[in-house]
Short mmCIF file of C-alpha atoms in Angstrom, two decimals:
data_model
loop_
_atom_site.label_atom_id
_atom_site.label_comp_id
_atom_site.label_asym_id
_atom_site.label_seq_id
_atom_site.Cartn_x
_atom_site.Cartn_y
_atom_site.Cartn_z
CA PHE M 185 0.01 -0.08 0.16
CA GLN M 186 2.96 2.37 0.61
CA ARG M 187 3.97 2.02 -3.00
CA VAL M 188 0.40 2.94 -4.49
CA PRO M 189 0.82 6.72 -4.40
CA SER M 190 4.27 6.57 -6.49
CA ILE M 191 2.55 4.10 -8.88
CA LEU M 192 -0.41 6.52 -9.29
CA LEU M 193 1.86 9.41 -9.97
CA GLU M 194 3.65 7.58 -12.54
CA ILE M 195 0.55 6.60 -14.25
CA LYS M 196 -0.46 10.27 -14.29
CA ARG M 197 2.76 11.27 -15.69
CA ILE M 198 2.52 8.91 -18.58
CA VAL M 199 -1.14 9.85 -19.17
CA ASP M 200 -0.17 13.52 -19.28
CA GLU M 201 2.63 12.93 -21.49
CA ARG M 202 0.61 10.95 -23.97
CA ALA M 203 -2.32 13.52 -23.92
CA LEU M 204 0.47 16.42 -24.92
CA ASN M 205 1.53 14.22 -27.62
CA GLY M 206 -2.18 13.99 -28.97
CA GLU M 207 -1.96 10.12 -28.16
CA ASP M 208 -4.97 7.98 -27.25
CA ASN M 209 -5.25 7.37 -23.58
CA SER M 210 -7.69 4.75 -23.38
CA GLY M 211 -6.86 1.65 -21.26
CA MET M 212 -7.28 0.18 -17.94
CA PHE M 213 -5.05 -0.23 -14.80
CA TRP M 214 -5.13 -2.81 -12.28
CA LEU M 215 -3.70 -2.53 -8.76
CA ILE M 216 -3.80 -5.73 -6.90
CA GLY M 217 -2.82 -7.30 -3.56
CA SER M 218 -0.43 -10.02 -2.79
CA GLN M 219 -2.16 -12.94 -4.91
CA LYS M 220 -2.14 -12.66 -8.61
CA PHE M 221 -2.83 -16.18 -9.30
CA ARG M 222 -6.64 -15.99 -8.64
CA MET M 223 -7.08 -13.10 -10.96
CA MET M 224 -5.02 -14.19 -13.69
CA ARG M 225 -6.53 -17.57 -13.75
CA ASP M 226 -9.93 -16.73 -15.41
CA VAL M 227 -8.37 -14.47 -18.00
CA SER M 228 -9.16 -16.04 -21.20
CA GLU M 229 -6.81 -13.72 -23.48
CA SER M 230 -3.12 -13.50 -23.03
CA LEU M 231 -3.13 -9.63 -23.65
CA ALA M 232 0.27 -10.04 -25.17
CA GLY M 233 1.51 -6.51 -26.03
CA ARG M 234 -1.25 -4.90 -24.04
CA VAL M 235 -0.45 -5.33 -20.39
CA ALA M 236 2.41 -5.06 -18.12
CA ILE M 237 2.99 -6.89 -14.93
CA PHE M 238 5.09 -5.71 -12.32
CA ASP M 239 6.21 -8.09 -9.44
CA MET M 240 6.70 -6.66 -6.09
CA SER M 241 8.33 -8.33 -3.08
CA SER M 242 8.30 -7.09 0.59
CA LEU M 243 9.56 -3.63 1.02
CA SER M 244 13.24 -2.68 0.27
CA CYS M 245 15.64 -1.01 2.42
CA ALA M 246 15.34 2.14 0.35
CA GLU M 247 11.58 2.20 0.81
CA ILE M 248 11.64 1.70 4.62
CA GLU M 249 13.98 4.35 5.07
CA GLY M 250 12.37 6.68 2.69
CA ARG M 251 15.23 7.20 0.27
CA PRO M 252 15.17 6.97 -3.55
CA ALA M 253 14.61 3.46 -4.48
CA MET M 254 17.12 3.55 -7.37
CA LEU M 255 18.03 0.56 -9.52
CA PHE M 256 21.14 -1.01 -8.17
CA ARG M 257 24.17 -0.70 -10.60
CA PRO M 258 27.61 -1.34 -9.69
CA ASP M 259 29.66 1.31 -11.53
CA THR M 260 31.38 4.19 -9.72
CA ASP M 261 28.92 6.74 -10.74
CA SER M 262 25.89 5.22 -9.43
CA LEU M 263 27.33 3.85 -6.43
CA ARG M 264 28.58 7.46 -5.38
CA GLU M 265 25.13 8.66 -6.35
CA ARG M 266 23.47 5.88 -4.03
CA LEU M 267 25.87 6.68 -1.08
CA ARG M 268 24.59 10.22 -1.12
CA TYR M 269 21.22 8.98 0.27
CA SER M 270 22.35 6.15 2.41
CA ARG M 271 22.94 6.05 6.08
CA VAL M 272 25.84 4.16 7.62
CA LYS M 273 24.67 1.42 9.69
CA THR M 274 25.89 -0.64 12.61
CA VAL M 275 26.24 -4.49 11.98
CA HIS M 276 23.61 -5.05 14.84
CA GLU M 277 21.25 -2.56 13.05
CA ILE M 278 21.55 -4.54 9.83
CA TYR M 279 20.80 -7.81 11.65
CA SER M 280 17.91 -5.97 13.17
CA ASP M 281 16.64 -5.34 9.67
CA ILE M 282 17.20 -8.83 8.68
CA PHE M 283 15.43 -10.14 11.47
CA ARG M 284 12.29 -7.88 11.16
CA GLY M 285 11.87 -8.37 7.30
CA GLY M 286 10.25 -6.12 4.72
CA MET M 287 6.64 -6.85 5.34
CA PRO M 288 4.72 -3.45 4.97
CA LYS M 289 2.51 -3.98 8.00
CA LEU M 290 5.48 -5.04 10.34
CA ARG M 291 7.30 -1.74 9.25
CA THR M 292 4.49 0.52 9.73
CA ASP M 293 3.18 -0.89 13.07
CA ASN M 294 5.89 -0.87 15.70
CA PHE M 295 3.37 -2.69 18.35
CA LEU M 296 2.53 -5.67 15.87
CA ASP M 297 3.75 -8.86 17.40
CA ARG M 298 6.21 -10.12 14.79
CA ASP M 299 5.88 -13.73 15.59
CA ARG M 300 2.14 -13.60 15.43
CA PHE M 301 2.29 -11.60 12.14
CA TYR M 302 4.51 -14.31 10.72
CA MET M 303 2.54 -17.19 11.98
CA ASP M 304 -0.79 -15.58 10.67
CA TYR M 305 1.12 -15.15 7.18
CA VAL M 306 2.33 -18.88 6.88
CA ASN M 307 -0.91 -20.15 7.95
CA THR M 308 -2.85 -18.04 5.34
CA TYR M 309 -0.29 -18.85 2.57
CA ILE M 310 -0.57 -22.71 3.18
CA GLU M 311 -4.24 -22.78 3.80
CA ARG M 312 -5.46 -20.58 0.86
CA ASP M 313 -2.69 -20.14 -1.59
CA VAL M 314 -0.97 -23.55 -1.82
CA ARG M 315 -4.37 -25.56 -1.74
CA GLU M 316 -5.00 -23.75 -4.59
CA LEU M 317 -1.64 -24.10 -6.71
CA ALA M 318 -0.76 -27.75 -5.96
CA GLN M 319 -2.36 -30.91 -4.71
CA VAL M 320 -0.75 -31.23 -1.25
CA GLY M 321 -1.65 -34.30 0.54
CA LYS M 322 -0.61 -33.08 4.09
CA LEU M 323 -0.16 -29.52 4.84
CA SER M 324 2.25 -30.30 7.65
CA GLU M 325 4.51 -31.84 4.88
CA PHE M 326 4.47 -28.57 3.02
CA TYR M 327 5.04 -26.65 6.18
CA ASP M 328 8.16 -28.68 6.73
CA PHE M 329 9.46 -28.16 3.34
CA LEU M 330 9.11 -24.33 4.00
CA VAL M 331 11.36 -24.63 7.12
CA PHE M 332 13.93 -26.67 5.29
CA MET M 333 14.15 -24.01 2.59
CA ALA M 334 14.08 -21.12 4.87
CA ALA M 335 17.22 -23.11 6.71
CA ARG M 336 18.79 -23.36 3.16
CA THR M 337 18.50 -20.03 2.00
CA GLY M 338 21.62 -18.88 0.15
CA GLN M 339 22.64 -22.53 -0.55
CA GLU M 340 22.39 -24.68 -3.74
CA LEU M 341 19.26 -26.22 -4.59
CA LYS M 342 19.16 -29.86 -4.67
CA TYR M 343 15.92 -31.50 -5.04
CA ASP M 344 16.89 -35.10 -3.99
CA GLU M 345 18.19 -33.69 -0.85
CA ILE M 346 14.79 -31.74 -0.22
CA ALA M 347 12.73 -34.91 -0.93
CA LYS M 348 14.75 -37.00 1.38
CA ALA M 349 14.42 -34.48 4.41
CA VAL M 350 10.69 -33.87 4.01
CA GLY M 351 9.61 -37.55 2.82
CA VAL M 352 8.05 -36.52 -0.55
CA SER M 353 9.24 -37.40 -4.11
CA ALA M 354 11.86 -35.43 -5.95
CA PRO M 355 9.16 -34.52 -8.57
CA THR M 356 7.01 -33.19 -5.56
CA ALA M 357 9.94 -31.19 -4.20
CA LYS M 358 10.53 -29.76 -7.76
CA SER M 359 6.72 -28.75 -8.06
CA TRP M 360 6.65 -27.11 -4.50
CA VAL M 361 9.88 -25.37 -5.31
CA SER M 362 8.23 -23.90 -8.50
CA ILE M 363 5.30 -22.67 -6.26
CA LEU M 364 7.46 -20.91 -3.86
CA GLU M 365 9.21 -19.10 -6.93
CA SER M 366 5.78 -18.25 -8.58
CA SER M 367 4.47 -16.75 -5.46
CA GLY M 368 7.29 -14.68 -4.71
CA ILE M 369 8.54 -16.46 -1.58
CA ILE M 370 12.12 -17.30 -2.98
CA TYR M 371 14.12 -16.08 -5.75
CA ILE M 372 16.12 -18.76 -7.65
CA LEU M 373 19.80 -17.56 -8.71
CA ARG M 374 21.03 -19.20 -11.74
CA PRO M 375 24.91 -20.19 -12.44
CA TYR M 376 26.32 -18.09 -15.28
CA HIS M 377 27.75 -19.82 -18.24
CA SER M 378 28.99 -18.17 -21.57
CA ASN M 379 26.94 -20.55 -23.34
CA ILE M 380 23.56 -19.56 -22.23
CA THR M 381 21.87 -23.17 -22.91
CA LYS M 382 23.93 -24.38 -20.02
CA ARG M 383 22.62 -22.13 -17.54
CA LEU M 384 19.54 -24.52 -16.91
CA VAL M 385 21.49 -27.59 -16.54
CA LYS M 386 23.56 -26.59 -13.52
CA THR M 387 22.66 -26.29 -9.79
CA PRO M 388 20.87 -22.81 -8.94
CA LYS M 389 20.81 -21.17 -5.51
CA THR M 390 17.78 -19.88 -3.59
CA TYR M 391 17.24 -17.06 -1.52
CA PHE M 392 14.12 -16.04 0.65
CA MET M 393 12.96 -12.87 -0.59
CA ASP M 394 11.84 -11.82 2.92
CA THR M 395 14.66 -12.35 5.57
CA GLY M 396 12.36 -11.92 8.39
CA LEU M 397 9.99 -14.72 7.11
CA ALA M 398 13.02 -17.15 6.91
CA ALA M 399 14.26 -16.22 10.40
CA TYR M 400 10.70 -16.87 11.79
CA LEU M 401 10.52 -20.20 9.90
CA CYS M 402 14.07 -21.20 11.17
CA ARG M 403 13.07 -20.16 14.78
CA TRP M 404 15.73 -17.68 15.53
CA PRO M 405 14.34 -15.96 18.77
CA SER M 406 16.17 -12.51 18.13
CA ALA M 407 18.15 -10.48 15.89
CA GLU M 408 21.25 -10.89 18.46
CA THR M 409 21.16 -14.76 18.23
CA LEU M 410 20.76 -14.62 14.53
CA GLU M 411 23.77 -12.06 14.28
CA ASN M 412 25.70 -14.59 16.39
CA GLY M 413 24.63 -17.99 15.14
CA ALA M 414 25.72 -20.39 12.49
CA MET M 415 23.48 -18.90 9.57
CA ASP M 416 24.77 -15.29 9.97
CA GLY M 417 26.46 -15.37 6.66
CA ALA M 418 23.65 -16.99 4.76
CA PHE M 419 21.42 -14.50 6.01
CA LEU M 420 23.62 -11.37 5.24
CA GLU M 421 23.95 -12.79 1.65
CA THR M 422 20.45 -13.43 1.43
CA TYR M 423 19.74 -9.75 2.58
CA VAL M 424 22.33 -8.43 -0.06
CA VAL M 425 21.23 -10.44 -2.76
CA THR M 426 17.43 -9.83 -2.36
CA GLU M 427 17.90 -5.97 -1.87
CA ILE M 428 19.35 -5.84 -5.24
CA VAL M 429 16.82 -8.11 -6.82
CA LYS M 430 14.07 -5.83 -5.39
CA SER M 431 15.68 -2.70 -6.85
CA TYR M 432 15.21 -4.40 -10.47
CA TYR M 433 11.62 -5.34 -9.42
CA ASN M 434 10.72 -1.95 -8.41
CA ALA M 435 12.22 -0.52 -11.51
CA GLY M 436 10.45 -2.76 -13.59
CA LYS M 437 13.27 -4.36 -15.14
CA PRO M 438 14.32 -7.96 -15.64
CA ALA M 439 16.97 -9.14 -13.16
CA ASP M 440 19.77 -10.47 -15.12
CA LEU M 441 21.65 -11.92 -12.02
CA PHE M 442 23.69 -14.96 -11.79
CA TYR M 443 26.45 -16.52 -9.60
CA TYR M 444 29.68 -18.28 -10.64
CA ARG M 445 31.29 -21.50 -9.36
CA ASP M 446 33.85 -23.77 -11.32
CA ILE M 447 34.79 -27.38 -10.50
CA ASP M 448 37.33 -26.45 -8.08
CA ARG M 449 34.54 -24.78 -6.10
CA ARG M 450 36.00 -21.13 -6.51
CA GLU M 451 32.74 -18.98 -6.28
CA ILE M 452 31.73 -15.29 -7.00
CA ASP M 453 28.43 -14.71 -5.17
CA LEU M 454 26.80 -12.44 -7.59
CA LEU M 455 27.29 -11.41 -11.23
CA ILE M 456 25.41 -8.70 -12.81
CA VAL M 457 25.48 -8.90 -16.75
CA GLU M 458 24.82 -6.12 -18.95
CA GLY M 459 25.51 -6.76 -22.34
CA ASP M 460 29.19 -7.79 -23.05
CA ARG M 461 30.15 -6.25 -19.40
CA ILE M 462 30.06 -8.51 -16.30
CA TYR M 463 30.08 -6.81 -12.92
#
């Protein structure tokens, strides 16, 4: 809801610009909430070329702090511009942000109980959205799957490992991962290869798009225990990667992001590909 005014202003700017140019302004705008599947399910036409879909995740750090939500670019000029608006944070403040997450309601109501909010969120997500998207025999199994995925944020995606841990088949695990990706719970970071056809056959990595939700599912009781726990690095990496992903989402641009790992296990956590240049 915090984003709606800025979206409406952008729509008004486009409409005004088209009117000045004498162009037709006929059209329809849909502003929807957290679940796009129910609305899209009954659309008989593809609307190809006549519709734009913007995926949004939980609030980004820039939105929470009320500073310009610029597209993240790693060149020197862009980073210098970003630093003009950024505030230096301590490590404790960063992990407090990671633990709290970016759900709008949690960020606008300081008196809201975090654990209760995420408990209701998970129960609603499983009971409503998952039942519609997949044939889940036991909802408890899907909850165990959610917890397992949260505990593996920032790590390689291995379907056989998921299936063994949760007690389902590998095809079921693959289907459930697809549900998490489609509903915006996780982001799948694929490995980079110079041959684009090879990107789909290597092992990707997964990141929970809301670190607060992941911390809740992993049962971390406080930001301090998370900061000093065994998963501190994985959560910090998740926070950084998803902040960059959110900057692409909010700009309405595709995220051309990858990671690199060779047979000697040498790794680059994140690659940003722009044409023939790689950051």
